[in-house]
XYZ file of C-alpha atoms in Angstrom:
768
model
C 0.299 51.210 -4.219
C -2.307 49.766 -2.771
C -5.883 47.655 -2.027
C -8.129 48.851 0.971
C -9.819 45.693 1.238
C -13.163 46.251 2.240
C -13.803 48.212 -0.925
C -10.592 47.123 -2.670
C -9.878 50.701 -4.161
C -6.369 51.049 -5.273
C -4.873 53.053 -2.667
C -1.595 53.197 -0.917
C -0.140 53.136 1.833
C 2.886 55.574 2.493
C 4.459 53.750 5.914
C 6.725 55.857 7.755
C 10.890 54.750 7.764
C 11.578 51.276 8.687
C 15.030 50.721 11.687
C 17.748 52.398 10.653
C 19.413 49.012 8.977
C 16.332 48.526 6.554
C 15.257 49.895 3.245
C 11.957 52.066 3.854
C 9.211 50.232 1.605
C 7.307 54.011 1.256
C 11.192 54.315 -1.230
C 10.644 51.366 -2.660
C 7.403 51.982 -3.551
C 8.014 55.860 -4.814
C 11.471 55.218 -6.771
C 11.289 51.447 -8.361
C 7.798 50.369 -8.393
C 8.839 50.460 -12.663
C 7.573 48.703 -15.578
C 9.258 45.376 -17.095
C 10.954 47.784 -20.172
C 12.291 49.274 -16.167
C 10.538 52.484 -16.608
C 8.797 54.637 -13.800
C 4.701 54.225 -14.017
C 4.212 56.547 -11.266
C 6.231 59.317 -13.703
C 6.196 58.053 -16.769
C 3.414 58.678 -19.715
C 4.196 56.872 -22.012
C 3.112 53.280 -20.683
C -0.502 53.067 -21.008
C -0.711 49.898 -18.777
C 1.387 48.759 -15.894
C 1.525 44.792 -14.692
C 1.347 44.436 -11.019
C 1.142 40.829 -8.838
C -2.520 40.108 -6.574
C 0.421 39.100 -3.417
C -2.355 37.870 -1.720
C -4.070 34.922 -4.848
C -0.275 34.184 -5.748
C 0.546 33.499 -1.774
C -2.416 30.838 -2.504
C -1.643 29.487 -5.628
C 0.988 28.539 -4.612
C 0.406 26.863 -1.489
C -2.557 24.850 -2.709
C -0.681 23.475 -5.587
C 1.363 20.929 -3.933
C -1.565 19.453 -2.935
C -3.663 19.243 -6.418
C -0.588 18.013 -7.628
C 0.321 15.203 -5.275
C -3.486 14.610 -5.727
C -3.106 14.803 -9.133
C -0.097 11.868 -8.542
C -1.453 9.623 -5.996
C -5.207 8.408 -8.353
C -2.153 8.436 -11.036
C 0.167 5.639 -9.286
C -3.243 4.219 -7.816
C -5.591 4.284 -11.718
C -1.421 2.981 -12.569
C -1.582 0.192 -9.737
C -5.539 -1.375 -10.281
C -4.043 -1.442 -14.241
C -1.450 -3.670 -13.336
C -3.232 -5.546 -11.383
C -6.110 -6.250 -14.101
C -3.483 -7.301 -15.803
C -2.140 -9.506 -14.391
C -5.164 -11.665 -13.666
C -6.007 -11.079 -16.846
C -3.030 -12.153 -17.732
C -3.931 -15.248 -15.062
C -6.606 -16.384 -16.783
C -7.409 -19.401 -18.120
C -8.763 -17.250 -21.420
C -5.169 -15.793 -22.282
C -3.344 -19.092 -22.853
C -5.754 -19.282 -27.019
C -6.986 -16.296 -27.497
C -8.474 -17.223 -30.840
C -11.392 -18.676 -28.885
C -10.077 -22.377 -28.149
C -10.567 -22.458 -25.084
C -14.703 -21.835 -25.411
C -14.242 -23.092 -27.656
C -13.353 -26.708 -25.626
C -15.359 -26.098 -22.962
C -18.300 -25.682 -25.032
C -18.076 -28.637 -27.243
C -17.569 -31.092 -23.329
C -20.521 -29.530 -21.907
C -23.345 -29.733 -25.227
C -21.860 -32.867 -27.110
C -19.940 -35.299 -24.629
C -22.573 -34.088 -21.496
C -25.206 -33.125 -23.216
C -25.766 -30.748 -20.490
C -29.116 -29.089 -21.918
C -30.518 -32.370 -22.843
C -29.502 -34.112 -19.491
C -29.866 -31.723 -17.256
C -31.973 -29.323 -17.600
C -35.416 -30.471 -19.493
C -35.473 -34.064 -17.413
C -36.043 -35.299 -13.952
C -34.719 -38.665 -14.464
C -34.699 -42.078 -11.344
C -32.296 -43.868 -9.971
C -33.282 -46.231 -13.471
C -32.559 -43.352 -15.882
C -28.620 -42.724 -14.429
C -27.706 -45.798 -16.156
C -29.304 -44.713 -19.625
C -28.033 -41.622 -19.691
C -23.867 -42.534 -18.785
C -23.935 -46.087 -21.814
C -25.594 -48.199 -23.792
C -25.325 -51.594 -23.882
C -26.347 -52.393 -27.045
C -25.065 -49.212 -28.382
C -21.336 -48.076 -27.708
C -21.777 -44.717 -28.974
C -24.537 -43.463 -26.761
C -24.563 -42.133 -23.162
C -21.593 -40.314 -21.687
C -19.939 -43.350 -21.950
C -19.095 -43.477 -25.875
C -18.554 -40.219 -25.945
C -15.471 -40.681 -24.028
C -13.978 -43.868 -25.241
C -14.631 -43.494 -28.571
C -13.915 -47.267 -30.534
C -13.666 -45.757 -34.175
C -14.030 -43.515 -36.620
C -16.802 -43.066 -38.048
C -16.772 -44.805 -41.213
C -16.871 -47.299 -38.357
C -12.357 -48.695 -38.989
C -10.404 -49.041 -35.590
C -8.631 -46.367 -34.258
C -5.195 -46.946 -33.891
C -3.158 -47.232 -30.462
C -2.221 -43.361 -30.732
C -5.408 -42.192 -31.813
C -7.379 -44.293 -28.830
C -8.704 -41.779 -26.588
C -9.067 -39.366 -27.709
C -11.821 -37.509 -27.061
C -13.596 -35.247 -30.192
C -10.653 -36.188 -32.502
C -7.877 -33.602 -31.081
C -8.291 -33.791 -27.109
C -6.674 -36.876 -25.552
C -8.171 -38.576 -22.529
C -5.567 -38.415 -19.433
C -6.232 -41.673 -17.448
C -10.281 -42.752 -17.833
C -13.629 -42.032 -16.065
C -14.428 -41.443 -12.413
C -17.364 -42.392 -10.935
C -18.237 -41.684 -7.400
C -21.092 -42.458 -5.522
C -21.656 -41.050 -2.038
C -24.013 -42.602 0.172
C -25.678 -41.635 3.247
C -27.202 -43.522 6.876
C -31.002 -44.874 6.914
C -32.726 -43.591 11.129
C -36.281 -44.950 11.452
C -39.442 -42.436 9.806
C -40.756 -41.622 13.554
C -40.825 -41.725 16.753
C -43.812 -41.775 18.961
C -44.272 -38.380 20.043
C -46.193 -40.099 23.013
C -44.900 -42.855 24.963
C -46.582 -45.550 24.610
C -48.791 -44.687 22.028
C -47.821 -47.250 19.298
C -48.078 -45.318 15.045
C -49.187 -46.617 12.150
C -46.862 -44.617 10.209
C -44.000 -47.237 11.472
C -46.174 -49.592 9.925
C -46.016 -47.295 6.018
C -42.384 -46.480 6.140
C -40.802 -48.167 8.542
C -36.679 -46.763 7.497
C -35.831 -43.363 5.851
C -32.445 -42.173 4.247
C -30.653 -39.117 4.669
C -28.145 -37.147 2.950
C -26.010 -37.472 5.921
C -22.102 -39.805 4.277
C -22.242 -43.218 6.142
C -18.997 -42.462 5.840
C -19.266 -39.826 8.768
C -19.996 -42.029 11.571
C -16.469 -43.979 11.292
C -12.781 -42.195 12.184
C -10.440 -41.303 9.816
C -8.090 -43.176 10.784
C -10.464 -46.175 9.799
C -12.071 -44.968 6.461
C -8.401 -45.706 4.370
C -7.841 -49.274 3.224
C -10.165 -50.053 0.823
C -12.461 -52.946 1.727
C -10.927 -53.370 4.756
C -12.036 -49.992 5.974
C -14.844 -49.598 9.071
C -17.396 -47.697 6.083
C -20.206 -49.621 6.015
C -22.332 -50.146 2.996
C -25.768 -48.689 4.573
C -26.583 -48.840 8.499
C -25.822 -52.067 9.380
C -23.908 -54.076 6.171
C -19.851 -54.199 6.024
C -18.798 -53.083 2.127
C -19.120 -55.072 -0.254
C -22.736 -56.014 0.741
C -23.064 -60.177 0.305
C -24.113 -59.898 -3.759
C -21.117 -58.089 -4.191
C -18.762 -60.345 -2.106
C -19.106 -63.084 -4.538
C -18.304 -61.396 -7.651
C -14.356 -61.396 -5.960
C -13.378 -64.590 -7.705
C -15.750 -64.343 -10.339
C -12.047 -63.128 -12.852
C -15.065 -62.184 -15.307
C -16.324 -59.115 -12.917
C -12.525 -57.937 -12.766
C -12.225 -57.055 -9.725
C -16.105 -54.611 -9.907
C -16.598 -55.888 -6.100
C -13.986 -52.842 -4.922
C -16.925 -50.286 -6.524
C -18.717 -50.762 -3.234
C -15.696 -50.655 -1.025
C -15.623 -46.659 0.633
C -12.047 -44.878 -1.104
C -10.786 -42.315 1.484
C -9.120 -41.032 -2.348
C -11.820 -40.450 -3.639
C -13.734 -39.244 -0.720
C -17.153 -42.289 -1.459
C -17.625 -45.983 -3.193
C -15.418 -45.133 -6.702
C -14.630 -47.469 -10.296
C -11.920 -45.854 -12.759
C -12.798 -46.739 -16.316
C -8.632 -46.856 -17.370
C -8.410 -46.052 -20.788
C -5.666 -48.639 -20.847
C -8.551 -51.624 -19.971
C -10.104 -50.472 -23.494
C -14.067 -49.884 -24.433
C -15.060 -53.347 -23.986
C -14.008 -54.442 -20.468
C -14.769 -50.586 -19.550
C -18.190 -51.430 -20.795
C -18.422 -54.282 -19.181
C -17.991 -53.560 -16.064
C -20.442 -50.833 -16.050
C -23.237 -53.620 -16.350
C -21.899 -55.505 -13.891
C -22.470 -52.669 -11.905
C -26.076 -52.308 -13.206
C -27.401 -55.827 -12.029
C -25.397 -55.138 -8.964
C -27.971 -52.727 -8.386
C -24.890 -50.538 -7.168
C -27.450 -47.249 -6.557
C -29.604 -47.737 -4.378
C -31.508 -45.843 -1.469
C -28.878 -44.978 -0.022
C -27.746 -43.606 -2.283
C -27.467 -39.581 -1.757
C -24.839 -38.396 -5.039
C -23.048 -39.559 -7.894
C -20.143 -37.732 -10.086
C -19.009 -38.614 -12.978
C -15.442 -36.759 -13.430
C -13.186 -37.343 -16.174
C -9.968 -35.451 -18.235
C -8.325 -34.517 -21.356
C -5.644 -32.290 -23.000
C -5.646 -30.686 -26.009
C -1.424 -30.091 -27.054
C -3.206 -27.169 -29.604
C -3.441 -24.901 -26.276
C -0.849 -26.971 -23.899
C -4.465 -27.321 -21.035
C -5.709 -29.887 -18.755
C -9.986 -29.061 -19.437
C -11.345 -31.856 -16.432
C -15.711 -31.927 -16.487
C -17.063 -32.686 -13.634
C -21.123 -34.132 -13.574
C -23.075 -33.584 -9.984
C -26.742 -35.027 -10.205
C -28.084 -35.043 -6.264
C -31.061 -36.992 -5.180
C -34.348 -35.413 -3.570
C -36.584 -36.323 -0.102
C -38.304 -37.189 -3.699
C -37.359 -39.692 -4.973
C -36.311 -38.297 -8.557
C -32.823 -36.039 -9.016
C -32.604 -32.812 -7.889
C -33.755 -29.939 -9.988
C -30.331 -28.507 -12.301
C -27.732 -25.484 -10.956
C -29.870 -25.645 -8.371
C -26.947 -25.904 -3.994
C -28.309 -30.183 -4.489
C -28.924 -31.657 -7.063
C -27.664 -31.743 -10.879
C -24.706 -29.953 -11.470
C -21.581 -29.379 -13.736
C -18.226 -27.687 -14.286
C -15.856 -27.679 -16.961
C -12.599 -25.910 -16.232
C -9.418 -25.813 -17.837
C -6.452 -25.562 -15.866
C -2.487 -24.398 -17.262
C 0.053 -25.983 -15.634
C 2.736 -24.861 -16.205
C 2.069 -20.742 -16.039
C 5.200 -19.452 -16.214
C 6.617 -21.235 -19.264
C 10.541 -19.183 -18.829
C 11.533 -20.479 -22.383
C 9.076 -17.752 -23.561
C 9.206 -13.678 -23.771
C 6.168 -13.364 -22.731
C 5.477 -15.825 -20.575
C 9.071 -13.876 -19.269
C 7.547 -11.112 -19.122
C 4.307 -12.177 -17.667
C 6.432 -13.546 -13.883
C 8.278 -10.521 -14.657
C 4.357 -8.751 -14.369
C 3.628 -10.848 -11.528
C 6.440 -9.827 -9.309
C 6.666 -6.309 -10.313
C 3.360 -6.249 -8.883
C 4.465 -8.447 -5.548
C 7.013 -5.748 -4.509
C 4.158 -2.762 -5.486
C 1.903 -4.204 -3.086
C 4.128 -4.802 -0.107
C 5.356 -1.615 -0.085
C 2.194 -0.311 -0.339
C 1.264 -2.243 3.029
C 4.793 -1.385 4.440
C 3.413 2.936 3.674
C 0.359 2.187 5.178
C 1.601 0.371 8.857
C 3.952 3.399 8.725
C 0.812 6.107 8.191
C -1.303 4.220 11.279
C 1.423 3.768 13.471
C 2.234 7.838 12.855
C -1.595 8.281 13.319
C -2.111 6.244 15.988
C 0.419 8.009 17.975
C -0.929 11.436 16.980
C -4.891 9.992 18.003
C -3.569 8.706 21.340
C -1.351 12.547 22.062
C -4.715 14.153 20.618
C -6.653 12.375 24.024
C -3.778 12.891 26.520
C -4.539 16.288 25.917
C -6.002 19.325 26.714
C -9.309 20.617 24.642
C -8.214 22.836 22.753
C -3.862 21.490 22.113
C -5.749 18.243 20.790
C -8.014 20.912 19.098
C -4.795 21.831 17.078
C -2.655 18.543 17.045
C -5.727 16.975 15.784
C -6.467 19.221 12.067
C -3.971 18.292 9.851
C -1.758 20.404 8.214
C -0.674 21.603 4.952
C 1.852 19.317 3.214
C 3.865 21.371 1.125
C 6.621 18.575 0.905
C 4.292 15.899 -0.861
C 3.658 12.512 0.706
C 5.908 11.582 2.009
C 5.779 13.060 6.054
C 2.733 11.430 8.235
C 3.593 13.920 10.953
C -0.354 14.895 10.847
C -1.368 11.708 9.833
C -5.493 11.421 10.779
C -7.372 8.094 10.830
C -10.489 7.961 9.293
C -12.300 5.861 7.754
C -11.085 5.030 4.327
C -7.981 4.445 6.034
C -10.549 0.877 7.012
C -10.685 0.223 3.671
C -7.716 0.990 2.659
C -6.994 -1.503 5.189
C -9.128 -3.934 4.148
C -8.559 -3.414 0.460
C -4.616 -4.612 0.458
C -5.448 -6.717 3.095
C -7.099 -9.300 0.055
C -4.097 -7.854 -1.977
C -1.195 -9.871 0.182
C -4.713 -12.355 -0.074
C -4.033 -13.097 -3.075
C -0.711 -13.330 -3.514
C -1.321 -15.987 -1.007
C -3.270 -17.935 -2.523
C -0.984 -17.404 -5.976
C 1.801 -19.192 -4.177
C 0.086 -21.596 -3.135
C -1.266 -22.574 -5.911
C 1.330 -22.554 -8.364
C 3.654 -24.570 -5.169
C 0.708 -27.363 -6.190
C 1.393 -27.095 -9.450
C 5.516 -27.640 -9.257
C 4.365 -30.134 -6.902
C 6.671 -33.102 -7.878
C 5.074 -35.912 -6.164
C 1.844 -34.798 -8.132
C 2.576 -34.875 -11.533
C 0.499 -36.370 -13.615
C 1.899 -39.410 -14.496
C 1.763 -40.694 -18.402
C 0.136 -42.958 -19.022
C -2.601 -42.698 -15.742
C -4.018 -45.450 -14.643
C -5.964 -43.237 -12.011
C -7.806 -39.662 -12.297
C -6.023 -36.725 -11.911
C -6.465 -34.635 -8.544
C -4.521 -32.598 -8.664
C -7.025 -30.617 -11.353
C -9.135 -29.720 -9.367
C -6.945 -28.708 -6.713
C -5.769 -26.118 -8.954
C -9.518 -25.033 -10.202
C -10.455 -24.800 -7.240
C -7.658 -22.447 -5.611
C -7.971 -20.621 -9.044
C -12.163 -20.606 -8.172
C -10.697 -18.554 -4.704
C -8.831 -15.995 -6.227
C -11.066 -15.403 -8.510
C -13.793 -14.453 -6.112
C -11.456 -12.784 -3.968
C -10.978 -11.163 -6.852
C -13.972 -9.965 -6.913
C -14.829 -8.429 -4.030
C -11.050 -7.036 -4.347
C -11.671 -5.060 -7.855
C -15.208 -3.804 -5.954
C -13.223 -2.121 -3.500
C -11.271 -0.140 -5.464
C -13.618 0.566 -7.073
C -14.490 2.420 -3.953
C -11.306 3.295 -2.871
C -11.598 5.905 -6.738
C -13.411 7.856 -4.510
C -9.953 8.774 -1.715
C -8.577 9.587 -4.145
C -10.876 11.658 -5.739
C -11.198 14.222 -2.922
C -8.436 16.892 -3.678
C -10.817 17.699 -6.638
C -14.145 19.682 -6.212
C -15.626 17.972 -9.267
C -14.447 14.840 -8.442
C -15.262 15.112 -5.025
C -19.228 15.823 -5.749
C -19.310 12.113 -6.448
C -17.617 11.360 -3.086
C -20.284 14.055 -0.686
C -22.777 13.069 -2.713
C -22.575 9.666 -1.433
C -21.667 10.914 2.150
C -24.684 12.884 2.430
C -26.611 10.695 1.381
C -25.909 8.419 3.857
C -28.312 9.379 6.437
C -30.972 8.752 4.228
C -29.932 5.906 2.321
C -30.540 4.357 5.837
C -33.344 5.192 6.797
C -34.270 4.085 3.045
C -32.987 0.384 2.984
C -34.705 0.325 6.537
C -38.264 0.034 4.817
C -36.972 -1.835 1.519
C -36.026 -4.746 2.842
C -38.726 -5.125 5.346
C -41.247 -5.219 1.995
C -38.986 -6.616 0.287
C -39.124 -9.642 3.413
C -42.229 -9.203 3.792
C -43.178 -9.770 -0.073
C -40.924 -13.294 -0.371
C -43.111 -14.579 2.547
C -46.409 -13.798 0.978
C -45.232 -14.585 -1.837
C -43.583 -18.172 -0.876
C -46.786 -18.828 1.304
C -49.029 -18.960 -2.528
C -46.952 -20.332 -4.906
C -43.377 -22.130 -3.522
C -45.534 -25.330 -3.916
C -45.372 -25.214 -7.934
C -42.764 -22.383 -8.646
C -40.010 -22.911 -7.844
C -38.781 -19.510 -7.661
C -40.969 -19.699 -4.623
C -39.617 -22.993 -3.723
C -37.759 -21.858 -0.637
C -38.113 -18.680 1.354
C -34.210 -18.072 0.580
C -34.848 -18.638 -3.342
C -37.654 -15.799 -2.878
C -35.184 -13.329 -1.996
C -33.868 -13.879 -4.631
C -36.658 -13.786 -7.193
C -38.375 -10.762 -6.003
C -34.783 -8.944 -5.629
C -33.956 -9.693 -9.443
C -38.012 -9.633 -10.666
C -37.943 -5.979 -9.123
C -35.156 -4.423 -12.054
C -37.448 -6.608 -14.401
C -41.132 -7.474 -13.885
C -42.962 -10.441 -12.267
C -44.867 -12.841 -15.311
C -48.926 -12.292 -14.086
C -49.854 -15.016 -16.984
C -47.100 -17.237 -14.883
C -48.735 -16.607 -11.347
C -51.927 -16.849 -12.412
C -51.046 -21.051 -13.421
C -49.515 -21.457 -10.595
C -52.525 -20.111 -8.163
C -54.614 -22.367 -10.108
C -54.182 -25.412 -7.266
C -54.397 -22.953 -4.895
C -57.733 -21.614 -6.417
C -56.417 -18.357 -5.582
C -56.292 -16.583 -9.042
C -57.354 -13.450 -7.589
C -54.134 -13.652 -5.888
C -51.952 -13.714 -8.228
C -53.204 -10.725 -9.259
C -53.532 -8.812 -5.790
C -49.898 -9.353 -5.576
C -48.627 -8.603 -8.687
C -49.580 -4.637 -8.832
C -49.173 -5.437 -5.063
C -45.164 -6.312 -6.046
C -45.459 -3.503 -8.561
C -46.487 -0.207 -7.494
C -44.558 -0.749 -3.651
C -41.504 -2.370 -4.610
C -41.131 -0.002 -8.437
C -43.098 2.233 -8.314
C -42.610 3.637 -5.643
C -39.872 2.693 -3.544
C -36.496 3.152 -6.400
C -38.497 6.340 -7.423
C -37.871 7.365 -3.590
C -34.002 6.075 -4.203
C -33.755 7.839 -6.803
C -34.937 11.333 -5.514
C -32.947 10.352 -2.768
C -29.706 10.509 -4.573
C -30.744 13.275 -7.103
C -31.184 16.001 -3.332
C -27.699 14.358 -2.368
C -25.929 15.040 -5.336
C -28.731 19.232 -5.551
C -26.924 19.281 -1.870
C -23.509 18.766 -2.712
C -23.233 20.743 -6.356
C -25.142 24.187 -4.620
C -21.605 23.668 -1.409
C -19.153 23.401 -4.155
C -20.155 25.600 -5.714
C -21.280 28.499 -2.819
C -17.036 27.556 -1.833
C -15.505 28.447 -5.094
C -18.371 30.729 -5.735
C -19.078 29.415 -8.638
C -16.170 28.940 -10.411
C -15.727 25.395 -9.516
C -11.798 24.231 -10.817
C -12.794 21.497 -13.509
C -10.786 18.364 -14.619
C -9.719 20.113 -17.574
C -8.465 23.283 -15.798
C -6.178 21.136 -13.570
C -5.296 19.147 -16.575
C -3.973 22.310 -18.017
C -1.951 23.980 -15.337
C -0.328 20.485 -15.609
C 0.624 21.023 -18.650
C 0.868 24.828 -18.341
C 4.374 23.443 -15.152
C 4.971 20.720 -18.151
C 5.592 22.885 -20.582
C 7.676 25.724 -17.573
C 9.501 23.432 -16.067
C 10.890 22.033 -19.241
C 11.746 25.348 -20.387
C 13.924 25.407 -17.180
C 15.753 22.296 -17.417
C 16.427 23.069 -21.331
C 16.447 26.766 -21.275
C 18.003 27.769 -18.510
C 17.895 31.953 -19.236
C 13.680 30.786 -19.453
C 13.051 30.837 -15.675
C 15.641 29.762 -12.839
C 12.989 30.271 -9.209
C 11.398 27.379 -8.055
C 8.110 26.829 -6.079
C 9.449 27.763 -2.689
C 11.489 30.981 -3.833
C 8.988 33.092 -5.281
C 6.563 31.866 -2.177
C 9.145 32.506 0.384
C 9.554 35.823 -0.977
C 6.190 36.581 -1.988
C 5.558 36.096 2.420
C 8.605 38.285 2.890
C 6.773 40.938 1.325
C 3.200 40.429 3.025
C 5.272 40.222 6.402
C 7.160 43.269 6.184
C 4.448 46.090 4.507
C 1.675 44.218 7.660
C 4.712 46.055 9.481
C 5.294 48.850 7.466
C 0.928 49.624 8.004
C 0.410 49.409 4.520
C -3.157 47.413 3.917
C -2.184 46.081 0.171
C -3.097 42.928 -2.452
C -1.420 44.194 -6.137
C 2.101 45.391 -5.734
C 4.412 46.355 -8.271
C 6.942 42.465 -8.935
C 9.552 44.727 -8.524
C 9.160 43.734 -5.466
C 8.900 40.822 -4.986
C 12.005 40.078 -7.369
C 13.767 42.025 -4.789
C 13.290 40.104 -2.358
C 14.881 36.643 -3.971
C 18.464 35.302 -2.923
C 21.015 37.284 -4.759
C 21.767 33.847 -7.233
C 18.104 33.869 -8.141
C 18.237 36.946 -9.129
C 21.429 36.987 -11.311
C 20.060 33.803 -13.004
C 16.859 35.769 -14.678
C 18.842 37.959 -16.215
C 20.026 37.693 -19.855
C 23.193 37.964 -19.954
C 23.400 41.379 -21.878
C 21.240 43.203 -19.209
C 22.520 44.907 -16.768
C 21.343 44.626 -13.060
C 18.600 46.565 -12.694
C 16.411 45.341 -15.373
C 13.616 43.460 -14.512
C 13.251 40.657 -16.589
C 10.747 39.148 -18.580
C 11.070 35.728 -17.330
C 9.874 36.488 -13.419
C 5.919 37.369 -15.256
C 6.029 33.565 -16.148
C 5.770 31.577 -13.068
C 2.220 29.701 -13.434
C 1.236 30.462 -10.609
C 1.297 34.171 -10.536
C -1.220 35.899 -10.254
C -0.181 38.469 -13.012
C -2.979 41.513 -13.371
C -2.641 44.802 -16.206
C -4.214 47.988 -14.408
C -4.481 51.315 -16.502
C -1.483 53.346 -15.346
C -3.870 56.323 -14.843
C -5.277 55.145 -12.153
C -2.047 54.063 -10.241
C -0.517 56.487 -7.822
C 0.507 56.825 -3.945
C -1.563 58.008 -1.240
C -0.749 58.323 1.701
C -4.263 56.684 4.111
C -4.070 59.393 6.786
C -4.690 61.847 3.124
C -7.129 59.636 1.982
C -11.007 61.095 2.199
C -14.195 58.649 1.333
C -15.447 60.928 -1.291
C -11.961 60.905 -2.894
C -12.853 59.934 -6.765
C -10.499 56.565 -7.605
C -12.284 54.130 -8.972
C -11.560 50.328 -7.755
C -10.256 47.144 -9.270
C -13.098 44.586 -9.580
C -11.481 41.465 -8.103
C -13.690 39.127 -7.963
C -12.054 35.387 -8.098
C -13.726 35.043 -11.782
C -12.153 37.593 -12.949
C -8.462 36.634 -10.936
C -9.181 33.319 -12.651
C -9.314 34.079 -15.963
C -6.575 37.231 -15.404
C -3.941 35.153 -14.728
C -2.216 34.884 -16.911
C 1.577 36.033 -18.135
C -0.307 38.392 -20.547
C -3.500 38.817 -18.929
C -5.872 41.560 -20.585
C -6.832 44.583 -17.927
C -10.045 44.123 -15.219
C -12.762 45.862 -15.289
C -12.967 49.003 -13.800
C -16.379 49.027 -11.593
C -17.790 52.929 -11.323
C -15.357 54.352 -14.636
């Protein structure tokens, strides 16, 4: 039985006798073309249809399956790895310690009830004198930040007991006290003459200017320690402490307040610590003395207030930091601006792995598994890169024709265990960055744990100083989160690497690859227009709108407003100072027409066009029958079922992919050597080329050796067709003529795909 490749007609080629010691192929075709029941197909009229195997399609299915299997296995493995990574991030997040929202409530109440964030930082721009009013009120010990941190009595004026003292908002214990740190700057002549011998009147108006350069920066680090014995001055030319503060040293009523006018190398500034052990009244007196002695003046660059609390209910430390930077305009900077007002409230778990609890021990185990998995991936990556670099060097050193052969990646039918044909590509660079970020995450995490378990940094009770260890751990925590933010982005991009094996999933990757040239051109035009619009907005609205005050702010504002639009009334109000109301309307129209209407739609058109191109190429490659994720998963389930049968039902299936592939290749080679052009063969021929042990295993216990079991047809990769028996006849190719009335089988790929089943119906007949 044979099929002509050009006409797809059902023809048979009977070959001459082969070698003397081998069986004649024509005898096999003539004598042993049998149905699964053992009856002759060619001579028995009782059978309506017979089963035949499409040999090339079956070989193709067997050869392509390892790539599909390994592709899904690698994708699933990476998905599990990323899921483990995300689980560790979530478990390491401080919110995991208080899943009921207690941590959020603690941080929020510190911002709102203690620090009064909205009133202090958002609605007001304060001068130096206003800062004291927000810190404390000498006539009311419950007012200001000080009154919230150092509560003296209950709401009904009952005094706190010893155990209740230093409690912030009922349940939060103040750790140490309140720390206030001032950073002071240097001063220098405001105006330098531009021409020698020419004086300027500006020197008379403002002879000295105060910079934001820290005053200790001009002193060697070795000379900064020692408190009041350090060489860091109070102001330029004035030693610390200044005369007005130094005069209070002998007076015990000032409680050593002069030390706040000396540089503290531990806190990196001029600091005063209000200890909880000193009580509310003494600490209030210290603040009054600081205000009297003018602790804040023109040299003040920034001031920061810090305190820490411990909540035993959620077993977390929380520290709050309030920083206010003085602008050269004489007021505190804007909220959240780089050198303005800023508030940070963060909770820290100082016992990350409590091994006495099952949940904490499980979290430690997950971290260890993740570390081992990461270093295993790093080792595999280095091995792959070594083979890839070796192959690249070999390809460059070899002649052109040999180099092309060496650089071609061969089909790996044995999984991912062999790297002999490894090639370097740009996915390897992304994988390298991804693994490097994973390793950096592990290193930072180990450093953080080292700080937590460092005996020299233990928070002592009672504490007589601010616990700086909390800020050190929080700083590493922030670095870890920033690192993981970018690493998660790399993980998302790397998923596209694992989509290449699946045509339907690869369409998205092909879309992005096809769009790269057009996106590069689009990005050039987009950046140019965005920069020009940012410069234009900065020039027109920078003096009246904070969003356009600097070029960086203008760039960010234009980019963000591209998705939400500009506020025209706000622009008109801002342009009133320049008497240019028409400019704001023109800018509004130009911005929306160019960036939103034109460029964003061009970007959308580029993506849609690239997707259409990628989809059409994929459909052309697979002739409209693109394998989907559903079909792949169905085949995986089918193979899992047969693997189960092979394991637990020994009589159902007794041969592997390798045995079947070897038998099909052997049969195809013998047919080619016998000059028989065929695509369809009876399963009996494939069965006879299997090893003897395999054939015996396929037979049921009561069947005789010559029977062909139904289990032979059950392999998922076999393309089994049911053909009408009356169409099957053996014809020598030399006797066949173009006028022979032989119907042809429609063997289009989609027909073969639909017919690939154990009990598939007969394919359609063309010309029948």
